[in-house]
Amino acid sequence: MSATCLLNTAARNLFSSGIAGFLRPGTLYSCTFSRQMTTPGRVDHLQRTASNFRQMDVFPARVCGIINESASIRRLRLEVPDPNFSFRAGQWVDFFIPGMQKVGGFSMCSAPGLLQREGVIELAVKFTEHPPAHWIHTKCALGAQVAVRVGGDFYFDPTPDSSPLDLLLIAGGVGINPLYSMLLHAADLKRHSHTHTTDRTYTPGHTHLLYSAKNTEELLFKSSIIEVCEEFPETFSGNFHVTQQTAEIEQELQPYVRYGRISEAQLEHCLSERTFCYLCGPPPMIESVSNFLRSKGLSEDRIRYEKWW
């Protein structure tokens, strides 16, 4: 049986006995998967990620917060009470909705530290007609019960023994989600290294974010990104790029915003011997930027990317 068939069967079985079935304490679900060829036409989340790592367990979750991050982006906060649930900064979740066979796939935009402190994760979901995203924007309400399973090979998770890296995070559109999780995780590690000076802990190098969107309205998390850069001005920095801005840019954003696409000169300026780059955005952007980085000597093993259609 193909990977997608097995994953879809698991999704159907998950909700066949009703929502109460997976809310019993300790109830977990697992499935097996293998690599498969994708089919013509629209490729859904399970097909696209069939060869990626997935945790075996599915965990119940409750919607405990809903915010309209922009006109087209809704941000969900999910309480995941099981202490065995964990993820790495940059990973996504399979998102299971009661009564719906289609499984959503959304990158987490929160850091692992938020889960450790408050038992919650956050997702920022763009409005589309795809059933899971459409449900989130039109039917999801506080208290709604769903389920999630962590997956993905795109993450930032250094160990205490890891050599310090200079992170270069490059995002296009909603590709900011996993990179924002990484930026927040790097900030948490920085705070931890300041407050636990006697512990063995990873100390991040410099973290620089290049984030492109159509206009400032579509720049997600911009206020909190600026807050991190101002909290650690020597080690965190960022630039926002807008390609179709028509309104005047707010005064507080002006020092961070540049008109036009991310340039090759900016990319080259960010490179060093310690640079490790994470890219997430439209496939054409990923191809162009990764090719340029390789042409400037950044080795393949220091470029990680995730393409979302």
CSV table of C-alpha atoms in Angstrom, one decimal:
chain,number,residue,atom,x,y,z
A,1,MET,CA,0.0,0.0,0.0
A,2,SER,CA,1.3,3.5,-0.9
A,3,ALA,CA,2.4,6.0,1.7
A,4,THR,CA,-0.5,8.4,1.0
A,5,CYS,CA,-3.1,5.5,1.2
A,6,LEU,CA,-1.7,4.5,4.6
A,7,LEU,CA,-1.7,8.1,5.9
A,8,ASN,CA,-5.2,8.7,4.6
A,9,THR,CA,-6.5,5.5,6.1
A,10,ALA,CA,-5.0,6.5,9.5
A,11,ALA,CA,-6.7,9.9,9.2
A,12,ARG,CA,-10.1,8.2,8.5
A,13,ASN,CA,-9.6,5.7,11.4
A,14,LEU,CA,-8.6,8.5,13.7
A,15,PHE,CA,-12.1,10.1,13.7
A,16,SER,CA,-14.3,7.1,12.9
A,17,SER,CA,-15.2,6.5,16.5
A,18,GLY,CA,-15.8,10.2,17.2
A,19,ILE,CA,-13.8,12.9,18.9
A,20,ALA,CA,-13.9,11.3,22.3
A,21,GLY,CA,-11.9,8.4,21.0
A,22,PHE,CA,-8.7,10.3,20.8
A,23,LEU,CA,-9.2,12.5,23.8
A,24,ARG,CA,-8.9,9.7,26.3
A,25,PRO,CA,-5.6,10.1,28.3
A,26,GLY,CA,-2.8,8.2,26.8
A,27,THR,CA,-4.5,7.4,23.5
A,28,LEU,CA,-2.1,7.6,20.6
A,29,TYR,CA,-2.3,6.6,17.0
A,30,SER,CA,0.5,5.5,14.7
A,31,CYS,CA,0.9,4.5,11.0
A,32,THR,CA,3.7,3.4,8.6
A,33,PHE,CA,4.7,5.2,5.4
A,34,SER,CA,7.1,4.8,2.5
A,35,ARG,CA,8.3,6.9,-0.4
A,36,GLN,CA,5.8,7.3,-3.3
A,37,MET,CA,5.5,9.0,-6.6
A,38,THR,CA,3.2,12.0,-6.7
A,39,THR,CA,0.2,12.1,-9.1
A,40,PRO,CA,-0.6,14.8,-11.7
A,41,GLY,CA,-2.6,17.8,-10.7
A,42,ARG,CA,-2.7,19.3,-7.2
A,43,VAL,CA,-0.4,17.5,-4.8
A,44,ASP,CA,-1.8,17.5,-1.3
A,45,HIS,CA,0.2,17.6,1.9
A,46,LEU,CA,0.4,13.8,2.5
A,47,GLN,CA,1.6,13.2,-1.0
A,48,ARG,CA,4.1,16.0,-0.9
A,49,THR,CA,5.6,14.9,2.4
A,50,ALA,CA,5.3,11.1,2.1
A,51,SER,CA,9.1,10.7,2.2
A,52,ASN,CA,9.7,13.1,5.1
A,53,PHE,CA,10.2,12.1,8.7
A,54,ARG,CA,7.0,11.8,10.8
A,55,GLN,CA,6.6,11.0,14.4
A,56,MET,CA,4.5,7.8,14.9
A,57,ASP,CA,2.0,9.3,17.4
A,58,VAL,CA,-1.0,11.6,16.9
A,59,PHE,CA,-1.8,13.8,19.8
A,60,PRO,CA,-5.1,15.5,20.7
A,61,ALA,CA,-5.2,19.2,20.8
A,62,ARG,CA,-7.7,22.0,21.7
A,63,VAL,CA,-8.0,25.4,20.0
A,64,CYS,CA,-7.4,27.9,22.9
A,65,GLY,CA,-6.7,31.0,20.9
A,66,ILE,CA,-7.5,32.6,17.5
A,67,ILE,CA,-6.1,35.8,16.1
A,68,ASN,CA,-6.4,37.3,12.6
A,69,GLU,CA,-2.7,38.0,11.9
A,70,SER,CA,-3.6,39.7,8.6
A,71,ALA,CA,-6.5,39.9,6.2
A,72,SER,CA,-5.6,36.4,4.9
A,73,ILE,CA,-3.8,34.8,7.7
A,74,ARG,CA,-5.4,33.3,10.8
A,75,ARG,CA,-3.2,32.3,13.8
A,76,LEU,CA,-4.2,29.4,16.0
A,77,ARG,CA,-3.0,28.6,19.4
A,78,LEU,CA,-3.4,24.9,20.3
A,79,GLU,CA,-3.2,23.4,23.7
A,80,VAL,CA,-1.4,20.0,23.5
A,81,PRO,CA,-1.7,18.5,27.0
A,82,ASP,CA,0.2,15.3,26.5
A,83,PRO,CA,3.7,15.6,28.0
A,84,ASN,CA,5.2,13.3,25.4
A,85,PHE,CA,4.4,15.8,22.6
A,86,SER,CA,7.5,17.6,21.3
A,87,PHE,CA,8.9,19.2,18.1
A,88,ARG,CA,11.9,20.9,16.7
A,89,ALA,CA,11.9,24.5,15.6
A,90,GLY,CA,11.0,24.6,11.9
A,91,GLN,CA,8.9,21.4,11.8
A,92,TRP,CA,5.2,21.1,10.7
A,93,VAL,CA,2.2,19.2,11.8
A,94,ASP,CA,-0.3,17.0,10.1
A,95,PHE,CA,-3.5,18.6,11.1
A,96,PHE,CA,-6.5,16.3,11.7
A,97,ILE,CA,-10.1,17.7,11.8
A,98,PRO,CA,-13.1,15.6,13.0
A,99,GLY,CA,-15.2,14.5,10.1
A,100,MET,CA,-12.8,15.6,7.4
A,101,GLN,CA,-10.8,13.1,5.4
A,102,LYS,CA,-8.3,15.7,4.0
A,103,VAL,CA,-5.4,16.3,6.3
A,104,GLY,CA,-3.8,19.7,6.6
A,105,GLY,CA,-0.2,20.5,6.8
A,106,PHE,CA,1.0,23.6,8.6
A,107,SER,CA,4.4,24.7,9.9
A,108,MET,CA,4.5,25.7,13.5
A,109,CYS,CA,5.3,29.4,14.0
A,110,SER,CA,6.1,29.1,17.7
A,111,ALA,CA,9.2,28.0,19.4
A,112,PRO,CA,9.7,24.7,21.4
A,113,GLY,CA,10.2,26.9,24.5
A,114,LEU,CA,6.6,28.1,24.4
A,115,LEU,CA,5.4,24.4,24.5
A,116,GLN,CA,7.7,23.8,27.4
A,117,ARG,CA,6.5,26.9,29.3
A,118,GLU,CA,2.8,26.9,28.5
A,119,GLY,CA,1.9,23.6,26.8
A,120,VAL,CA,0.8,25.3,23.6
A,121,ILE,CA,1.9,25.5,19.9
A,122,GLU,CA,0.9,28.1,17.3
A,123,LEU,CA,0.1,27.9,13.6
A,124,ALA,CA,-0.4,30.7,11.1
A,125,VAL,CA,-2.6,29.5,8.3
A,126,LYS,CA,-3.3,31.3,5.0
A,127,PHE,CA,-6.9,31.3,3.7
A,128,THR,CA,-7.4,29.0,0.7
A,129,GLU,CA,-10.2,26.7,-0.5
A,130,HIS,CA,-8.2,23.7,0.6
A,131,PRO,CA,-10.6,22.0,3.1
A,132,PRO,CA,-8.4,22.1,6.3
A,133,ALA,CA,-7.4,25.8,5.7
A,134,HIS,CA,-10.9,26.8,4.8
A,135,TRP,CA,-12.2,25.1,8.0
A,136,ILE,CA,-9.7,27.1,10.1
A,137,HIS,CA,-10.9,30.4,8.5
A,138,THR,CA,-14.6,29.7,8.4
A,139,LYS,CA,-15.6,27.2,11.1
A,140,CYS,CA,-12.9,26.8,13.7
A,141,ALA,CA,-13.9,28.2,17.1
A,142,LEU,CA,-12.4,28.4,20.5
A,143,GLY,CA,-12.6,25.0,22.2
A,144,ALA,CA,-12.6,23.0,19.0
A,145,GLN,CA,-10.9,19.6,19.3
A,146,VAL,CA,-8.4,18.5,16.7
A,147,ALA,CA,-5.3,16.3,16.5
A,148,VAL,CA,-1.7,16.8,15.4
A,149,ARG,CA,1.3,14.8,14.4
A,150,VAL,CA,4.7,16.3,14.0
A,151,GLY,CA,6.9,15.8,10.9
A,152,GLY,CA,9.6,17.4,8.8
A,153,ASP,CA,13.3,17.3,8.1
A,154,PHE,CA,13.7,21.1,8.1
A,155,TYR,CA,14.6,22.2,11.6
A,156,PHE,CA,17.1,24.1,13.8
A,157,ASP,CA,17.9,22.0,16.8
A,158,PRO,CA,21.6,22.5,18.0
A,159,THR,CA,23.0,20.5,20.9
A,160,PRO,CA,25.0,22.0,23.7
A,161,ASP,CA,28.2,20.7,22.0
A,162,SER,CA,27.3,22.2,18.6
A,163,SER,CA,29.7,24.8,17.2
A,164,PRO,CA,28.1,28.3,17.1
A,165,LEU,CA,26.6,29.1,13.7
A,166,ASP,CA,25.6,32.4,12.0
A,167,LEU,CA,22.1,31.7,11.0
A,168,LEU,CA,20.8,33.3,7.7
A,169,LEU,CA,17.0,32.9,7.5
A,170,ILE,CA,15.4,33.8,4.2
A,171,ALA,CA,11.7,33.8,3.9
A,172,GLY,CA,9.2,34.5,1.1
A,173,GLY,CA,5.5,35.1,2.0
A,174,VAL,CA,4.1,32.5,4.4
A,175,GLY,CA,7.4,30.8,4.3
A,176,ILE,CA,8.2,32.9,7.3
A,177,ASN,CA,6.4,30.4,9.6
A,178,PRO,CA,9.1,27.8,10.2
A,179,LEU,CA,11.9,30.5,10.1
A,180,TYR,CA,10.1,32.6,12.7
A,181,SER,CA,10.0,29.4,14.9
A,182,MET,CA,13.8,29.1,14.4
A,183,LEU,CA,14.4,32.8,15.2
A,184,LEU,CA,12.3,32.5,18.4
A,185,HIS,CA,14.2,29.4,19.4
A,186,ALA,CA,17.6,31.0,18.8
A,187,ALA,CA,16.4,33.9,21.0
A,188,ASP,CA,15.4,31.5,23.7
A,189,LEU,CA,18.8,29.8,23.5
A,190,LYS,CA,20.4,33.3,23.8
A,191,ARG,CA,18.4,34.1,26.9
A,192,HIS,CA,19.2,30.7,28.4
A,193,SER,CA,23.0,31.2,27.8
A,194,HIS,CA,22.8,34.6,29.6
A,195,THR,CA,20.9,33.3,32.6
A,196,HIS,CA,22.5,29.9,33.0
A,197,THR,CA,26.2,30.7,32.6
A,198,THR,CA,27.3,27.6,34.5
A,199,ASP,CA,25.3,25.1,32.4
A,200,ARG,CA,26.5,23.5,29.2
A,201,THR,CA,24.3,25.2,26.7
A,202,TYR,CA,24.4,26.2,23.0
A,203,THR,CA,25.3,29.9,22.4
A,204,PRO,CA,23.9,31.1,19.1
A,205,GLY,CA,26.1,33.2,16.8
A,206,HIS,CA,24.6,36.0,14.7
A,207,THR,CA,21.1,35.5,13.4
A,208,HIS,CA,20.0,37.6,10.4
A,209,LEU,CA,16.5,37.4,8.8
A,210,LEU,CA,15.7,38.5,5.2
A,211,TYR,CA,11.9,38.4,4.8
A,212,SER,CA,10.1,39.4,1.6
A,213,ALA,CA,6.3,40.0,1.1
A,214,LYS,CA,4.1,42.0,-1.2
A,215,ASN,CA,3.5,44.8,1.4
A,216,THR,CA,3.9,45.5,5.1
A,217,GLU,CA,0.3,44.3,5.8
A,218,GLU,CA,1.5,40.8,4.7
A,219,LEU,CA,4.7,40.9,6.8
A,220,LEU,CA,3.7,38.5,9.6
A,221,PHE,CA,5.1,38.8,13.1
A,222,LYS,CA,6.9,42.0,12.2
A,223,SER,CA,6.5,43.6,15.7
A,224,SER,CA,7.8,40.6,17.6
A,225,ILE,CA,10.7,40.2,15.1
A,226,ILE,CA,11.7,43.8,15.7
A,227,GLU,CA,11.5,43.2,19.5
A,228,VAL,CA,13.9,40.3,19.3
A,229,CYS,CA,16.3,42.4,17.2
A,230,GLU,CA,16.1,45.2,19.7
A,231,GLU,CA,16.6,42.9,22.7
A,232,PHE,CA,19.8,41.5,21.2
A,233,PRO,CA,21.0,44.2,18.8
A,234,GLU,CA,24.5,42.7,18.6
A,235,THR,CA,23.5,39.2,17.5
A,236,PHE,CA,20.0,39.5,15.9
A,237,SER,CA,19.2,41.6,12.9
A,238,GLY,CA,16.7,41.6,10.0
A,239,ASN,CA,15.4,43.3,7.0
A,240,PHE,CA,11.9,43.3,5.5
A,241,HIS,CA,11.4,43.6,1.8
A,242,VAL,CA,8.2,44.7,0.1
A,243,THR,CA,7.7,44.3,-3.6
A,244,GLN,CA,4.2,45.9,-4.2
A,245,GLN,CA,3.9,48.5,-1.4
A,246,THR,CA,1.5,51.4,-2.3
A,247,ALA,CA,0.7,52.8,1.2
A,248,GLU,CA,3.1,54.8,3.2
A,249,ILE,CA,5.3,52.7,5.5
A,250,GLU,CA,4.7,53.2,9.2
A,251,GLN,CA,7.4,55.1,11.0
A,252,GLU,CA,8.4,52.4,13.4
A,253,LEU,CA,8.9,50.0,10.4
A,254,GLN,CA,10.9,52.3,8.2
A,255,PRO,CA,14.4,51.4,9.6
A,256,TYR,CA,13.7,47.8,8.7
A,257,VAL,CA,11.9,47.9,5.4
A,258,ARG,CA,13.5,48.0,2.0
A,259,TYR,CA,11.7,48.3,-1.4
A,260,GLY,CA,12.1,45.5,-3.9
A,261,ARG,CA,13.3,41.9,-3.8
A,262,ILE,CA,16.2,40.6,-1.8
A,263,SER,CA,19.3,41.4,-3.8
A,264,GLU,CA,22.3,39.3,-4.5
A,265,ALA,CA,24.5,42.0,-2.9
A,266,GLN,CA,22.6,41.7,0.4
A,267,LEU,CA,22.9,37.9,0.3
A,268,GLU,CA,26.6,38.1,-0.3
A,269,HIS,CA,27.0,40.6,2.5
A,270,CYS,CA,25.5,38.1,4.9
A,271,LEU,CA,27.8,35.3,4.2
A,272,SER,CA,30.7,34.2,6.4
A,273,GLU,CA,32.7,31.1,7.2
A,274,ARG,CA,30.1,30.2,9.9
A,275,THR,CA,26.9,30.9,7.8
A,276,PHE,CA,24.2,28.2,7.9
A,277,CYS,CA,21.2,29.2,5.7
A,278,TYR,CA,17.6,28.2,6.0
A,279,LEU,CA,15.2,29.1,3.1
A,280,CYS,CA,11.5,28.8,3.0
A,281,GLY,CA,9.1,30.2,0.3
A,282,PRO,CA,7.9,29.8,-3.3
A,283,PRO,CA,10.0,27.3,-5.3
A,284,PRO,CA,11.3,29.8,-7.8
A,285,MET,CA,12.7,31.9,-5.0
A,286,ILE,CA,14.3,28.9,-3.4
A,287,GLU,CA,16.0,27.9,-6.6
A,288,SER,CA,17.3,31.3,-7.4
A,289,VAL,CA,18.7,32.0,-3.9
A,290,SER,CA,20.2,28.6,-3.3
A,291,ASN,CA,21.9,28.7,-6.7
A,292,PHE,CA,23.4,32.1,-5.9
A,293,LEU,CA,24.6,31.0,-2.4
A,294,ARG,CA,26.3,27.9,-3.9
A,295,SER,CA,28.0,30.1,-6.5
A,296,LYS,CA,29.4,32.2,-3.7
A,297,GLY,CA,31.0,29.1,-2.0
A,298,LEU,CA,28.3,28.2,0.6
A,299,SER,CA,28.5,24.4,0.6
A,300,GLU,CA,25.4,22.3,-0.1
A,301,ASP,CA,25.4,20.9,3.5
A,302,ARG,CA,25.0,24.5,4.8
A,303,ILE,CA,21.8,25.3,2.8
A,304,ARG,CA,18.5,23.9,4.0
A,305,TYR,CA,15.2,24.7,2.3
A,306,GLU,CA,11.5,23.8,2.3
A,307,LYS,CA,9.2,24.6,-0.5
A,308,TRP,CA,5.5,25.2,0.1
A,309,TRP,CA,3.1,25.5,-2.8
